[in-house]
Structure formats: C-alpha cells, structure tokens
mmCIF file of C-alpha atoms and ligand atoms in Angstrom:
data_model
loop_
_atom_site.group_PDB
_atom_site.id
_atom_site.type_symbol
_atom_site.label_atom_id
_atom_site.label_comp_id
_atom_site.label_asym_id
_atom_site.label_seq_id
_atom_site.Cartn_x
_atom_site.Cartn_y
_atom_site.Cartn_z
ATOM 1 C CA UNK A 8 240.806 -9.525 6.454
ATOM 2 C CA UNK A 9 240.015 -12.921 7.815
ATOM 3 C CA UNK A 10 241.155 -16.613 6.863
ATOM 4 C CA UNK A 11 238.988 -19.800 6.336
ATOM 5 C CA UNK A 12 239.510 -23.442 5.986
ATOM 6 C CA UNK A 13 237.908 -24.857 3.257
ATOM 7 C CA UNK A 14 238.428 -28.465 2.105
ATOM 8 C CA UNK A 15 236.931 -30.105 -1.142
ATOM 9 C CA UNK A 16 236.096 -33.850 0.362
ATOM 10 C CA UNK A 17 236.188 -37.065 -2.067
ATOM 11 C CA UNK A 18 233.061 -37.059 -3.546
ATOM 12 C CA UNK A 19 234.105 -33.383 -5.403
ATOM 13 C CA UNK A 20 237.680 -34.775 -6.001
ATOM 14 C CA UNK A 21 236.346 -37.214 -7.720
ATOM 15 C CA UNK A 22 233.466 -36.107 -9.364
ATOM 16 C CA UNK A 23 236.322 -33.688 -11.148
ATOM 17 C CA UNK A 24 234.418 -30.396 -9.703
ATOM 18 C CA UNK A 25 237.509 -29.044 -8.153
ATOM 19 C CA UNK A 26 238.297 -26.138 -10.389
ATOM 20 C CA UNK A 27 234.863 -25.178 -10.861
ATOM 21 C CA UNK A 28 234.658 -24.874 -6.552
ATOM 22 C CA UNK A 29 237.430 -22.668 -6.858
ATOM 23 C CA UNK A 30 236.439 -20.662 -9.340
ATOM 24 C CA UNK A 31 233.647 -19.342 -7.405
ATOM 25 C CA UNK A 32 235.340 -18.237 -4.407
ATOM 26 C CA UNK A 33 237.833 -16.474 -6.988
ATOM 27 C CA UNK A 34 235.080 -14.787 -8.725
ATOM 28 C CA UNK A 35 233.659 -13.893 -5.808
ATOM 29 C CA UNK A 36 236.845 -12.021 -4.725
ATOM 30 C CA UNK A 37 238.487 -14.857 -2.001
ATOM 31 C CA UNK A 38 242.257 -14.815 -1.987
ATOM 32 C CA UNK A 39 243.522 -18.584 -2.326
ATOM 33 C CA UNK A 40 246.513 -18.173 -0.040
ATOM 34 C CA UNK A 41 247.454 -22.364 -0.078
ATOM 35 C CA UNK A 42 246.381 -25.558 -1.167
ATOM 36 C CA UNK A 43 247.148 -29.125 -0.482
ATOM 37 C CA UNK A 44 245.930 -32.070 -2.153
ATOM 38 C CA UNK A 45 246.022 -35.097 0.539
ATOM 39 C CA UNK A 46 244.326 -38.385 1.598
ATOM 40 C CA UNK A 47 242.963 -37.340 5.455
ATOM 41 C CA UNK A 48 244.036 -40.171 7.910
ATOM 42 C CA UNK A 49 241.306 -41.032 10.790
ATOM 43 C CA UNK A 50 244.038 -39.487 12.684
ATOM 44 C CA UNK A 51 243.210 -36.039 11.900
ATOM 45 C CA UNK A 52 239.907 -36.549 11.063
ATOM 46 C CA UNK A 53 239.076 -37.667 14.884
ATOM 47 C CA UNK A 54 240.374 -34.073 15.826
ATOM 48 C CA UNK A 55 239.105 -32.245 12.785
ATOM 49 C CA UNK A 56 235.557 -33.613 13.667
ATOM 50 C CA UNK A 57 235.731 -34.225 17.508
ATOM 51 C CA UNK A 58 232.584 -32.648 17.991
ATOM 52 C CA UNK A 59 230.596 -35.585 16.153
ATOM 53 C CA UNK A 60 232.372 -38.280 18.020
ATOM 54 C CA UNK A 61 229.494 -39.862 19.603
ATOM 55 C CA UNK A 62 227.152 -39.614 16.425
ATOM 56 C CA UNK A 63 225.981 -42.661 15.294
ATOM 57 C CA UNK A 64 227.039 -41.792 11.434
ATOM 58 C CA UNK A 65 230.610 -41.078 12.996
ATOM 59 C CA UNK A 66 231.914 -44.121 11.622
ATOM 60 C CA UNK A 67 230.521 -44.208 8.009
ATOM 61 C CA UNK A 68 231.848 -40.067 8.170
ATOM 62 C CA UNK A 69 235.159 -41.769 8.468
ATOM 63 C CA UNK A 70 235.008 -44.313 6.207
ATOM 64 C CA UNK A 71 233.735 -41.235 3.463
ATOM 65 C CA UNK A 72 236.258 -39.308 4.219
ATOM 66 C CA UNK A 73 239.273 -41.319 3.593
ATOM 67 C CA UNK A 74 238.073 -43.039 0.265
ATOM 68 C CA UNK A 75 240.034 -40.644 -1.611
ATOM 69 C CA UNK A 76 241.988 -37.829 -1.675
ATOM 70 C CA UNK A 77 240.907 -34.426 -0.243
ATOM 71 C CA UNK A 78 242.063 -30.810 -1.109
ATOM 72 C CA UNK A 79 242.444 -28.431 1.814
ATOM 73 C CA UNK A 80 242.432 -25.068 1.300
ATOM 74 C CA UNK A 81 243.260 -21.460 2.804
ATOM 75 C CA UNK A 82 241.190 -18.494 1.330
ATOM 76 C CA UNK A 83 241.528 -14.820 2.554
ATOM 77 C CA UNK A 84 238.661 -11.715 1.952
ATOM 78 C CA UNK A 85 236.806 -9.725 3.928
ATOM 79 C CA UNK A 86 234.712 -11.620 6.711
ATOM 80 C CA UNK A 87 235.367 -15.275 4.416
ATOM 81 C CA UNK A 88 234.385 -17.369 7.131
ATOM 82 C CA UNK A 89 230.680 -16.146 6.482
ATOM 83 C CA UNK A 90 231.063 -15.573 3.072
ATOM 84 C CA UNK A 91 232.385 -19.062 2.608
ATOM 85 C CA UNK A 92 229.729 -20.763 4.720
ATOM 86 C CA UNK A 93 226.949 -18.650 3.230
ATOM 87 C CA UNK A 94 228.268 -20.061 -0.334
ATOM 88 C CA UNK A 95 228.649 -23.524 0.895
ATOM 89 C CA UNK A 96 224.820 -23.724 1.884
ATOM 90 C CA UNK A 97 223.404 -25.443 5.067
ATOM 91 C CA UNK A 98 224.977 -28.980 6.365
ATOM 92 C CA UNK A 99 222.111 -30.474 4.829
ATOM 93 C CA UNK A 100 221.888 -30.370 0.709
ATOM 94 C CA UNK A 101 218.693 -31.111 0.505
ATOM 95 C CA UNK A 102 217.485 -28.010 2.491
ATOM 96 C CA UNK A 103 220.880 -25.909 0.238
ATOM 97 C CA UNK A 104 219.252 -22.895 -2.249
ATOM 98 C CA UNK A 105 220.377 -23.169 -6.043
ATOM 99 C CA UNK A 106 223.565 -21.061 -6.329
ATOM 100 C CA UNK A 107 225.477 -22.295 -3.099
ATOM 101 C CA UNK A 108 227.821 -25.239 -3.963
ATOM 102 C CA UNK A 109 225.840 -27.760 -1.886
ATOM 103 C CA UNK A 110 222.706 -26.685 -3.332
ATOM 104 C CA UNK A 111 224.156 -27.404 -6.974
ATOM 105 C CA UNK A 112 226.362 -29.986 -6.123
ATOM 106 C CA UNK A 113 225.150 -32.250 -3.429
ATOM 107 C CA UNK A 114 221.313 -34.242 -2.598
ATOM 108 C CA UNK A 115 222.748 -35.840 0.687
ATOM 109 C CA UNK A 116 224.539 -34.559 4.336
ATOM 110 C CA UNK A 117 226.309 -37.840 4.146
ATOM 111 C CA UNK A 118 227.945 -36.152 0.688
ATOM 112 C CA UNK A 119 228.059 -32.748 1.029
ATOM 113 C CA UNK A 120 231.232 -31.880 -1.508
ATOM 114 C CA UNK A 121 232.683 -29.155 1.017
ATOM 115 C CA UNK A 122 233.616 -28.536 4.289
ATOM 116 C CA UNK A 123 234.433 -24.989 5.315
ATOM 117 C CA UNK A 124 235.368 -23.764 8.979
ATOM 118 C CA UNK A 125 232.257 -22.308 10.683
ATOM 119 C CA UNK A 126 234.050 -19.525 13.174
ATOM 120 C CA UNK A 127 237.557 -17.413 12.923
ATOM 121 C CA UNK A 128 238.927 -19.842 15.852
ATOM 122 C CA UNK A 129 237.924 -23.244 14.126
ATOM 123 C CA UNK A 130 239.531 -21.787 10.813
ATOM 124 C CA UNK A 131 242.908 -21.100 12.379
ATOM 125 C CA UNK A 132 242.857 -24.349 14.257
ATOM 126 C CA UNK A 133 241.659 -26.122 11.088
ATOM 127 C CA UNK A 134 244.273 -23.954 8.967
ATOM 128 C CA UNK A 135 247.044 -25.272 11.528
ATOM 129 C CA UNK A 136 245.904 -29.090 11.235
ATOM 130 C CA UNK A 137 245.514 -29.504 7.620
ATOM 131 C CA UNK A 138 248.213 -26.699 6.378
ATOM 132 C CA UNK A 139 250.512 -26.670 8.950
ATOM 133 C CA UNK A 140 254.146 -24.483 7.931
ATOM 134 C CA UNK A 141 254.943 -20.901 6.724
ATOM 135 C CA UNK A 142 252.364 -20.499 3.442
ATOM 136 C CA UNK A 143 249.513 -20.975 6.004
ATOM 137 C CA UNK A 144 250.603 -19.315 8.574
ATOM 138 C CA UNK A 145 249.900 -15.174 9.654
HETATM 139 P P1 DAT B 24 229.157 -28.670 8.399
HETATM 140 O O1 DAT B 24 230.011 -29.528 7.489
HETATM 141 O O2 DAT B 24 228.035 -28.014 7.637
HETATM 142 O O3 DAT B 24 229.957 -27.714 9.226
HETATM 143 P P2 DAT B 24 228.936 -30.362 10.754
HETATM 144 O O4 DAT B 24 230.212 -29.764 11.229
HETATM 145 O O5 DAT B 24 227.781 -30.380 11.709
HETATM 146 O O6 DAT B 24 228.415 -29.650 9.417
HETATM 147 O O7 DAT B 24 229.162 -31.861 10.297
HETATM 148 C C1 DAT B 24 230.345 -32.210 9.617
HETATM 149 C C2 DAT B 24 230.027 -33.217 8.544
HETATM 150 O O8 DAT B 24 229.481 -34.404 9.115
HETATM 151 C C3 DAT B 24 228.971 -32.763 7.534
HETATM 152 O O9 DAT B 24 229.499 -31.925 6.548
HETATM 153 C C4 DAT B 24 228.507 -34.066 7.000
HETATM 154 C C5 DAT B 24 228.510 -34.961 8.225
HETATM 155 N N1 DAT B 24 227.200 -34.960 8.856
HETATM 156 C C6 DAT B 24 226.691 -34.016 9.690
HETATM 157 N N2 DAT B 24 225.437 -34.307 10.069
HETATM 158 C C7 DAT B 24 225.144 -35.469 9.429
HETATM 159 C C8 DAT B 24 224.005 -36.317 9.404
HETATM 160 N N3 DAT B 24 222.890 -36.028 10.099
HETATM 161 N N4 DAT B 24 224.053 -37.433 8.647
HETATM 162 C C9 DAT B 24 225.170 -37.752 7.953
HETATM 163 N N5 DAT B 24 226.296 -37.012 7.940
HETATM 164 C C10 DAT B 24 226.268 -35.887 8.659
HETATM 165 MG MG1 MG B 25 231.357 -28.111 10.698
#
C-alpha cells in the first residue's frame, strides 16, 4: 500500500468539479484517507513548488494558486502514486488523452485542475506540508 498527495487547485474548486475528481479515484479503488479544504499561502507554496523557483511563470503560478481555495487530499491503494499520476495525465493538458482528468478537464499547463505528488518521497513530504497531524500520518 502506498500514499499520494493529491490537491484539487482553484480552477476545479471553482469550476464545482470536486466531487466528480473524487469519484474517480473512488471508483477506481483509491482509499481517501483525509481531506482539507484550504486557501494555500505563498508560504507553502514556495516549498511545495521549490523546484520551479527560477521559472519565469513562477510568479503568475503563485498568483493562480492562491485565488481561491484548494482541497488537499490523502489517497491510499496499491502503487497510487502511479496510478494517480497516470489518471491525472501529463503536466501539459493539451498533450493529456481523453479519460485522464487533465485531458477532460483542462486545455492549459497554466490550469491544469490537479496536482498529484510524482514519487513516494514527494507524497509523504507533500502529505506532511499540506495535512500535517494524526489522520495523515502512518
Ligand atoms: P506536475 O503538476 O505535472 O507535477 P510540475 O511539477 O512540473 O508538473 O509543475 C507544477 C505546476 O506548475 C504545473 O502543474 C503547472 C505549472 N507549470 C508547469 N510547467 C508550466 C509551464 N510551462 N507553463 C505554465 N505553468 C506551468
Ligand atoms: Mg509536480
């Protein structure tokens, strides 16, 4: 069994998608172990994306991120990081397949709906920063 981070960004909070995101990673068999509805402060955000610091649409990422609320999420399954990323689709929605959220949901990177952890490490460090406390933890 493995955890993820998953974490529905503005544009899907309030586009009013949020059940029907998490009614595909229930239907596929994900365990939704917490949830937190929250508005992300550039705070965490520097941390949770430190490794676009120095990109030039680090700013504007910012600014899209905190122009609403966000709901952060822990799901458990068998190898979910994968599973969650493969269902996701690619960073990019424009290059996302029909069927994965981004491909259904989303035309632009800059909007992409859903963020979900992209290795077991990230999704326990992720899982500490957005969920910290005893339903998130092991
Ligand atoms: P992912 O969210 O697929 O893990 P990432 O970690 O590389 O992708 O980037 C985090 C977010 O930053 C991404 O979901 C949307 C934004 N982003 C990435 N590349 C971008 C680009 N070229 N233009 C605009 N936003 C971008
Ligand atoms: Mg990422």
């Amino acid at each position: 069994m493995e955890r993820t981070y998953l974490m529905i960004k503005p544009d899907g909070v309030q586009r009013g998608i949020i059940g029907l995101i998490i009614h595909r990673f229930e239907s596929r068999g994900l365990k939704l172990l917490g949830l937190k509805m929250m508005q992300a402060t550039e705070e965490i955000l520097a941390e949770h994306y430190a490794h676009l610091k120095d990109k030039s649409f680090f700013p504007s990422l910012l600014a899209y991120m905190t122009s609403g609320p966000v709901v952060g999420m822990v799901w458990e399954g068998s190898q979910a990081v994968s599973v969650c990323r493969t269902m996701l689709g690619p960073t990019n929605p424009c290059t996302a397949n029909p069927g994965t959220i981004r491909g259904d949901f989303a035309l632009i990177s800059s909007k992409n709906v859903i963020h979900g952890s992209d290795s077991v490490e990230n999704a326990e460090k992720e899982i500490q920063l957005w969920i910290p406390g005893k339903n998130a933890q092991k």
